[in-house]
CSV table of C-alpha atoms in Angstrom, one decimal:
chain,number,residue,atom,x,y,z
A,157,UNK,CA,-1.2,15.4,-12.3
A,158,UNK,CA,2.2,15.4,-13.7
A,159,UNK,CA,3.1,13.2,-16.9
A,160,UNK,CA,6.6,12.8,-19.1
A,161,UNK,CA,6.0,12.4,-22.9
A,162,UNK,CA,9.1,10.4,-24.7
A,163,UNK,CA,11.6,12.2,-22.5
A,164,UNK,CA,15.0,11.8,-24.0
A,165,UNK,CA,18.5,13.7,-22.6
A,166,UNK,CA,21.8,13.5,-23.8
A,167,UNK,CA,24.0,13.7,-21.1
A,168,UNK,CA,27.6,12.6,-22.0
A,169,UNK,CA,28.4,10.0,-24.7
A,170,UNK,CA,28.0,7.0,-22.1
A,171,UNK,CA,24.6,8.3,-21.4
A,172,UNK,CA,21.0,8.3,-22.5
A,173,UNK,CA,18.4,9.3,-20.9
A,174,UNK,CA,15.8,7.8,-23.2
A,175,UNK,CA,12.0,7.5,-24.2
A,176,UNK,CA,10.5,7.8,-21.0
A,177,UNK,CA,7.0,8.1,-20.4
A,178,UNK,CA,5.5,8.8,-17.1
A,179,UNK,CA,2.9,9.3,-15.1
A,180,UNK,CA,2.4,10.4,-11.8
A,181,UNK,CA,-0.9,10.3,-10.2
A,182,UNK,CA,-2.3,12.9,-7.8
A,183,UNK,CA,-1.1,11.5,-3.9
A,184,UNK,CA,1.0,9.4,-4.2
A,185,UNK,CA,4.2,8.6,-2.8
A,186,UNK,CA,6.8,7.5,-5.6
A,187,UNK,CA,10.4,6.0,-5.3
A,188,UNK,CA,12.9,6.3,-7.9
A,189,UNK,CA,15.1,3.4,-7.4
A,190,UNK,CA,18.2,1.8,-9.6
A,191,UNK,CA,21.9,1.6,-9.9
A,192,UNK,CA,24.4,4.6,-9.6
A,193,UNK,CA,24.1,6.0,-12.6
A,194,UNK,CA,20.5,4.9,-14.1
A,195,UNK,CA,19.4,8.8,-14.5
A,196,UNK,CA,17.0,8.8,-11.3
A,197,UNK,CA,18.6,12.2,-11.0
A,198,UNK,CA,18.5,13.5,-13.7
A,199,UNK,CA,14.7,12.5,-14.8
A,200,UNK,CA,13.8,14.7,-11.7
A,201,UNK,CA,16.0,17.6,-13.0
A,202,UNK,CA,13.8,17.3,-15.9
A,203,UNK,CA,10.6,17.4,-14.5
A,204,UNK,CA,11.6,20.0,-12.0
A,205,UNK,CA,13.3,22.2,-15.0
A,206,UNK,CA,16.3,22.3,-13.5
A,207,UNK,CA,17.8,20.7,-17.0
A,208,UNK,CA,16.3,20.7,-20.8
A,209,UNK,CA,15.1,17.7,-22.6
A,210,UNK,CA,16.5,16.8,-26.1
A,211,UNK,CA,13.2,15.2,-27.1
A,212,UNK,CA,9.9,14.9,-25.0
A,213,UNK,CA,8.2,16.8,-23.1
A,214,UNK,CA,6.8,17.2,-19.1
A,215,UNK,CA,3.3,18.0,-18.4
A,216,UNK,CA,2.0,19.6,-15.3
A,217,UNK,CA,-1.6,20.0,-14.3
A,218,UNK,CA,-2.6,19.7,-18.2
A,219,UNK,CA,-0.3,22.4,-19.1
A,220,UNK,CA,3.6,21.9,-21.2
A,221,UNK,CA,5.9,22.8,-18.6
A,222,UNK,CA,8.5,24.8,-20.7
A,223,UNK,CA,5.7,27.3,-21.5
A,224,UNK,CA,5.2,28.3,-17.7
A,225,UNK,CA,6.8,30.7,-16.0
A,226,UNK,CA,9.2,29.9,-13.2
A,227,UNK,CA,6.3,31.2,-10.2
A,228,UNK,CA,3.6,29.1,-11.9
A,229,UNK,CA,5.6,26.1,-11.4
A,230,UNK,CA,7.1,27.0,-7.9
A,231,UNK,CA,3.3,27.6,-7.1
A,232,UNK,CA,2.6,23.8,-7.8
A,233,UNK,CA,6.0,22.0,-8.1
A,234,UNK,CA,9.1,21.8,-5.5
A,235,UNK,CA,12.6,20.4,-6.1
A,236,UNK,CA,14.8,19.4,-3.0
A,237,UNK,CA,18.3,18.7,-4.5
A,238,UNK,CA,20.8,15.8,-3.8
A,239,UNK,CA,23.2,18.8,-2.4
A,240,UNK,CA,21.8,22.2,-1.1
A,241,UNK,CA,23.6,25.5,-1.1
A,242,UNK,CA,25.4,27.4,1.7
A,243,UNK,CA,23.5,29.4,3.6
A,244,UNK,CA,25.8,29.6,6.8
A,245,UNK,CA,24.6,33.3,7.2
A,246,UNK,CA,21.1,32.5,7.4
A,247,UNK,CA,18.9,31.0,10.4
A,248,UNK,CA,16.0,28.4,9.7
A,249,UNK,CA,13.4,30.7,9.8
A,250,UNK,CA,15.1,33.0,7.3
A,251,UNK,CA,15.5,29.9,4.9
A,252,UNK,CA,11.7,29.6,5.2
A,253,UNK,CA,10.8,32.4,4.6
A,254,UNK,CA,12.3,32.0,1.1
A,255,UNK,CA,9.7,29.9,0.4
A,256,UNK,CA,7.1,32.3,0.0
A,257,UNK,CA,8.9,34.2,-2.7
A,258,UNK,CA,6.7,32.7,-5.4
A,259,UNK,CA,3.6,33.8,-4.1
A,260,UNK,CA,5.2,37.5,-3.5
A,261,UNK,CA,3.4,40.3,-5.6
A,262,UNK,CA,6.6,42.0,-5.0
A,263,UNK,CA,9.7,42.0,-2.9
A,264,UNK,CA,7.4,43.6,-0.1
A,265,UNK,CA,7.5,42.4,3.5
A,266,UNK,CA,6.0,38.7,3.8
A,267,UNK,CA,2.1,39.7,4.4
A,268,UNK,CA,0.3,38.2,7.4
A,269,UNK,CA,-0.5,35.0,5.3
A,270,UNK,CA,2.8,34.2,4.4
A,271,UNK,CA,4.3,35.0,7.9
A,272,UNK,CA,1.8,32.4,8.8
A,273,UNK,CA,2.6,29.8,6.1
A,274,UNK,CA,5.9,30.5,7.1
A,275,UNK,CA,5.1,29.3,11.1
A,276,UNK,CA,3.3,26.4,9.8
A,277,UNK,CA,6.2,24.9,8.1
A,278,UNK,CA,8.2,25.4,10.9
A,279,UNK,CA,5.6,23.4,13.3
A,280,UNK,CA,4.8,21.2,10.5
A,281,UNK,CA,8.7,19.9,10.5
A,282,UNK,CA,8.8,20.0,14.3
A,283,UNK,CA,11.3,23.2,14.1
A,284,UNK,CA,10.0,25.0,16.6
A,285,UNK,CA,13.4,25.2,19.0
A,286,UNK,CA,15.2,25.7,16.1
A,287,UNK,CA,13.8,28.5,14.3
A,288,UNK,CA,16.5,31.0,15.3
A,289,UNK,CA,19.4,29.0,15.2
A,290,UNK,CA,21.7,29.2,12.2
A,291,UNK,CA,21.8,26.6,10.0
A,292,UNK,CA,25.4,25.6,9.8
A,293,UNK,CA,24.8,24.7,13.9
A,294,UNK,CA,22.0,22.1,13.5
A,295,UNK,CA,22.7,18.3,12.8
A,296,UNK,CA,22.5,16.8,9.3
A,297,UNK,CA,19.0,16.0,9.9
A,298,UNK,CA,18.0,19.5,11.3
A,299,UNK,CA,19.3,20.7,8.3
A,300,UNK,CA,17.1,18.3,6.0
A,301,UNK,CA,14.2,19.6,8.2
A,302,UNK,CA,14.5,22.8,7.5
A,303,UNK,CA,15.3,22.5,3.7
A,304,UNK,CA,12.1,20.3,3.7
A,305,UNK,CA,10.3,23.6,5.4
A,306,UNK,CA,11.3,25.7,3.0
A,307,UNK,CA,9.8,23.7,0.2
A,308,UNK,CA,6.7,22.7,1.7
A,309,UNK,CA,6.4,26.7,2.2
A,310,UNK,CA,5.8,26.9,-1.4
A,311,UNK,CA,2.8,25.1,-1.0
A,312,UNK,CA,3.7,22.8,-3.4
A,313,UNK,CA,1.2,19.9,-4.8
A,314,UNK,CA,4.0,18.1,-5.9
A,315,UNK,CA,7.3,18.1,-3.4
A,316,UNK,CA,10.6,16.2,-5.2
A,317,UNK,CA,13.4,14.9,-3.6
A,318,UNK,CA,16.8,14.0,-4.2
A,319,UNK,CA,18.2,11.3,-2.2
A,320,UNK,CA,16.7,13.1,1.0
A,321,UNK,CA,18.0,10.7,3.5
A,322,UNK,CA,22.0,10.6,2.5
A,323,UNK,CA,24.8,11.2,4.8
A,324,UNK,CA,21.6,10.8,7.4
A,325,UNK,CA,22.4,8.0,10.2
A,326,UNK,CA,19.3,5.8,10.7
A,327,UNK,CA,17.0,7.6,13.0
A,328,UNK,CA,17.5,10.7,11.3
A,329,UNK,CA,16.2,8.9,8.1
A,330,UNK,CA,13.0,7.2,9.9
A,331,UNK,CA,12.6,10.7,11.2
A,332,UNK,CA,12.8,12.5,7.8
A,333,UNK,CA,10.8,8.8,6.3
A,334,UNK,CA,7.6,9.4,8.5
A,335,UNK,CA,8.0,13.6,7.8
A,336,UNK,CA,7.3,12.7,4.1
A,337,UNK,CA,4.6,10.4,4.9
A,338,UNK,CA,2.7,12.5,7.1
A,339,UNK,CA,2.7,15.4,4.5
A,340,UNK,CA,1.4,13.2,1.7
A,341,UNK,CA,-1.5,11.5,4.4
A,342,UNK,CA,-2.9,14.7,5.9
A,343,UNK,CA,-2.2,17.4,3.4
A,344,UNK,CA,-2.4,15.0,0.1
A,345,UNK,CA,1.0,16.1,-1.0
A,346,UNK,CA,2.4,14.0,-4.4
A,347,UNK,CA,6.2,13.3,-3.1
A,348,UNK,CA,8.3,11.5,-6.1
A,349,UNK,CA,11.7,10.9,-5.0
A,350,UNK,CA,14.8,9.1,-5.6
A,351,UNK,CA,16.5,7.1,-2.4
A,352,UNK,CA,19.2,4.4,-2.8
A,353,UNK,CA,17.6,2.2,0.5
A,354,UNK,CA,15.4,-0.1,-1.6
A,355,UNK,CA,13.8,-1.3,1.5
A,356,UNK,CA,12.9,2.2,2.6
A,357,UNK,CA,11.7,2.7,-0.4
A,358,UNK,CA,9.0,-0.3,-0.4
A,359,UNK,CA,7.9,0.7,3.1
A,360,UNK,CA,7.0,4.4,2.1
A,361,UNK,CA,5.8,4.5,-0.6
A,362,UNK,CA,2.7,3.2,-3.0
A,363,UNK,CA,5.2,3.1,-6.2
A,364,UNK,CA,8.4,1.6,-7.1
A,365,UNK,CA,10.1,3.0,-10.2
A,366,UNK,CA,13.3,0.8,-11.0
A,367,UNK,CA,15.7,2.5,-13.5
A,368,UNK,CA,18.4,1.2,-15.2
A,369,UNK,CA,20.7,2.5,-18.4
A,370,UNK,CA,18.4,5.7,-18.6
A,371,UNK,CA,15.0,3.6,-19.2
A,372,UNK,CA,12.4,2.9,-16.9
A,373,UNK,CA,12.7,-1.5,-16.2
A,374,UNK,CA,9.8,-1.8,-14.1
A,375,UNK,CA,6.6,0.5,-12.3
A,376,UNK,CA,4.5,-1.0,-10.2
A,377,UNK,CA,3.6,-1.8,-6.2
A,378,UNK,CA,6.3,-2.8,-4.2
A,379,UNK,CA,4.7,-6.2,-3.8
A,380,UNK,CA,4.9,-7.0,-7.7
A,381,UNK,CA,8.7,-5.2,-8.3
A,382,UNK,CA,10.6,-6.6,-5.7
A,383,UNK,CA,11.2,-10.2,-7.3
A,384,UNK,CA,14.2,-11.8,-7.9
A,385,UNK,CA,14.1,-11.3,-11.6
A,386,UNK,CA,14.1,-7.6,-10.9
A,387,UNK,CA,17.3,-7.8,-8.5
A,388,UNK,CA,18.9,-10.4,-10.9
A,389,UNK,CA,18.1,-8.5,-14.7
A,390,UNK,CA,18.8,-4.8,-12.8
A,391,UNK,CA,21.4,-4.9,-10.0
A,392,UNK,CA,22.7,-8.4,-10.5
A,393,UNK,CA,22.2,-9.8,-7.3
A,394,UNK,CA,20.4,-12.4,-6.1
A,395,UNK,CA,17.9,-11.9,-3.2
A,396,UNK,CA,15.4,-13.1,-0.6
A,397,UNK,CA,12.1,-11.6,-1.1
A,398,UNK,CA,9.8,-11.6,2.2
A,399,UNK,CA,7.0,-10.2,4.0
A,400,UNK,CA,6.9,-8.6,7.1
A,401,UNK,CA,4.0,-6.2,9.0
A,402,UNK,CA,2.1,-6.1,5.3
A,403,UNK,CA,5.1,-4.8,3.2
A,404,UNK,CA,7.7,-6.7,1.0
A,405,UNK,CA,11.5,-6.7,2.0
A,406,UNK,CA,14.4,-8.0,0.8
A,407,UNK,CA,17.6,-9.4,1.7
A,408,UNK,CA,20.9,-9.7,-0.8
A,409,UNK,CA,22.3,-12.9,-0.7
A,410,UNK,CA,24.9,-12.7,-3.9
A,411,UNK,CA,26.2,-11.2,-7.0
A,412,UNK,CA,24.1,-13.0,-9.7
A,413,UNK,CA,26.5,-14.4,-12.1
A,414,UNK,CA,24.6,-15.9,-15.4
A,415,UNK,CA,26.2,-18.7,-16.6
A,416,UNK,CA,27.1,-18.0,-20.9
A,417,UNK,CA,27.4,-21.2,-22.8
């Protein structure tokens, strides 16, 4: 469904985003995992377009993404950033409604199907009570809600996500968790995103993607990535790996310091 080919960025002179080939499979849920500053981030500002690659390329539903127009991809691809923008002025069901735009002939009224779309996002993300409320009144998890709306209003086949549970406390994450879960289950939605709680990240999703220095370490099931190598050779920790209810957790124990003779 969506593949990277040798996908190389420059950033800065500290950084290297570099040779990395991907591919993501239609319906499944991905995690992007690894230390600050492994280019989780950025490899989804890639794919989404948001950035351009020095080398490589990102392929979407057979087609070379730089060649398609921005609606085409809007039509199939979404992109929830790490930060969102202002939109104080605006209630939750105007932010939806934003979502439709790609699908727009024109900038015409929404038409009956959109308004519909539109209502279905809302119910979708349990927004109901909040539809005319104005989004700097909700909670920080409202808020993710509705940003979530307005992307799943695309209807995308692919939805990305920036760290989509940050600055959330822990409810508010499950409750955003089992929102992302329930749109990949009944309406097949592809979700790739990047999230900092490793353990979340086993229990959600098929795929673990472990990055580190702008290269990809390890892709696999959480049952095979979460070993002790992993933790040792990528965050330098060493850590108790256990099962629980079917998944694989873990639990740090120490900074992994390797002993140079």
């Amino acid at each position: 469904m969506l593949l990277t080919k040798e996908l190389s960025h420059n950033r800065s002179e500290s950084f290297q985003l570099d040779d990395v080939n991907l591919d993501i499979q239609s319906g499944e849920i991905i995690s992007l995992v690894g230390p600050n500053g492994s280019g989780k981030s950025t490899l989804l500002k890639l794919i989404s377009r948001l950035i351009k690659p020095d080398q490589g390329e990102v392929v979407l539903d057979g087609k070379v993404i730089s060649t398609m127009n921005s609606k085409d991809i809007a039509k199939k691809l979404a992109m929830l950033p790490q930060t969102q923008e202002s939109q104080s002025d605006l209630t939750v069901h105007e932010l939806i409604e934003y979502g439709r735009y790609p699908h727009q002939k024109s900038y015409n009224r929404l038409s009956k199907d959109d308004q519909d779309i539109v209502e279905w996002a809302i119910n979708v993300t349990n927004l109901q009570k909040y539809k005319n409320r104005l989004l700097h009144t909700l909670s920080g998890g409202e808020r993710q809600r509705a940003w979530i709306a307005l992307a799943i209003a695309q209807r995308p086949k692919i939805l990305l996500l920036d760290e989509p549970t940050t600055f959330l406390d822990i409810s508010h994450q499950l409750d955003v968790m089992e929102l992302l879960e329930q749109l990949n289950k009944e309406l097949g939605m592809t979700i790739v995103m990047v999230l900092h709680d490793i353990n979340q990240a086993a229990k959600y999703s098929d795929r673990l993607i472990v990055m580190k220095n702008g290269k990809i370490h390890y892709d696999g099931i959480p049952q095979c990535v979460l070993c002790r190598e992993m933790f040792q050779s990528v965050f330098h920790i060493d850590a108790e790996i256990h099962e629980q209810n079917g998944g694989t957790f873990f639990t740090p124990l120490k900074m992994h310091k390797e002993i140079i003779i």
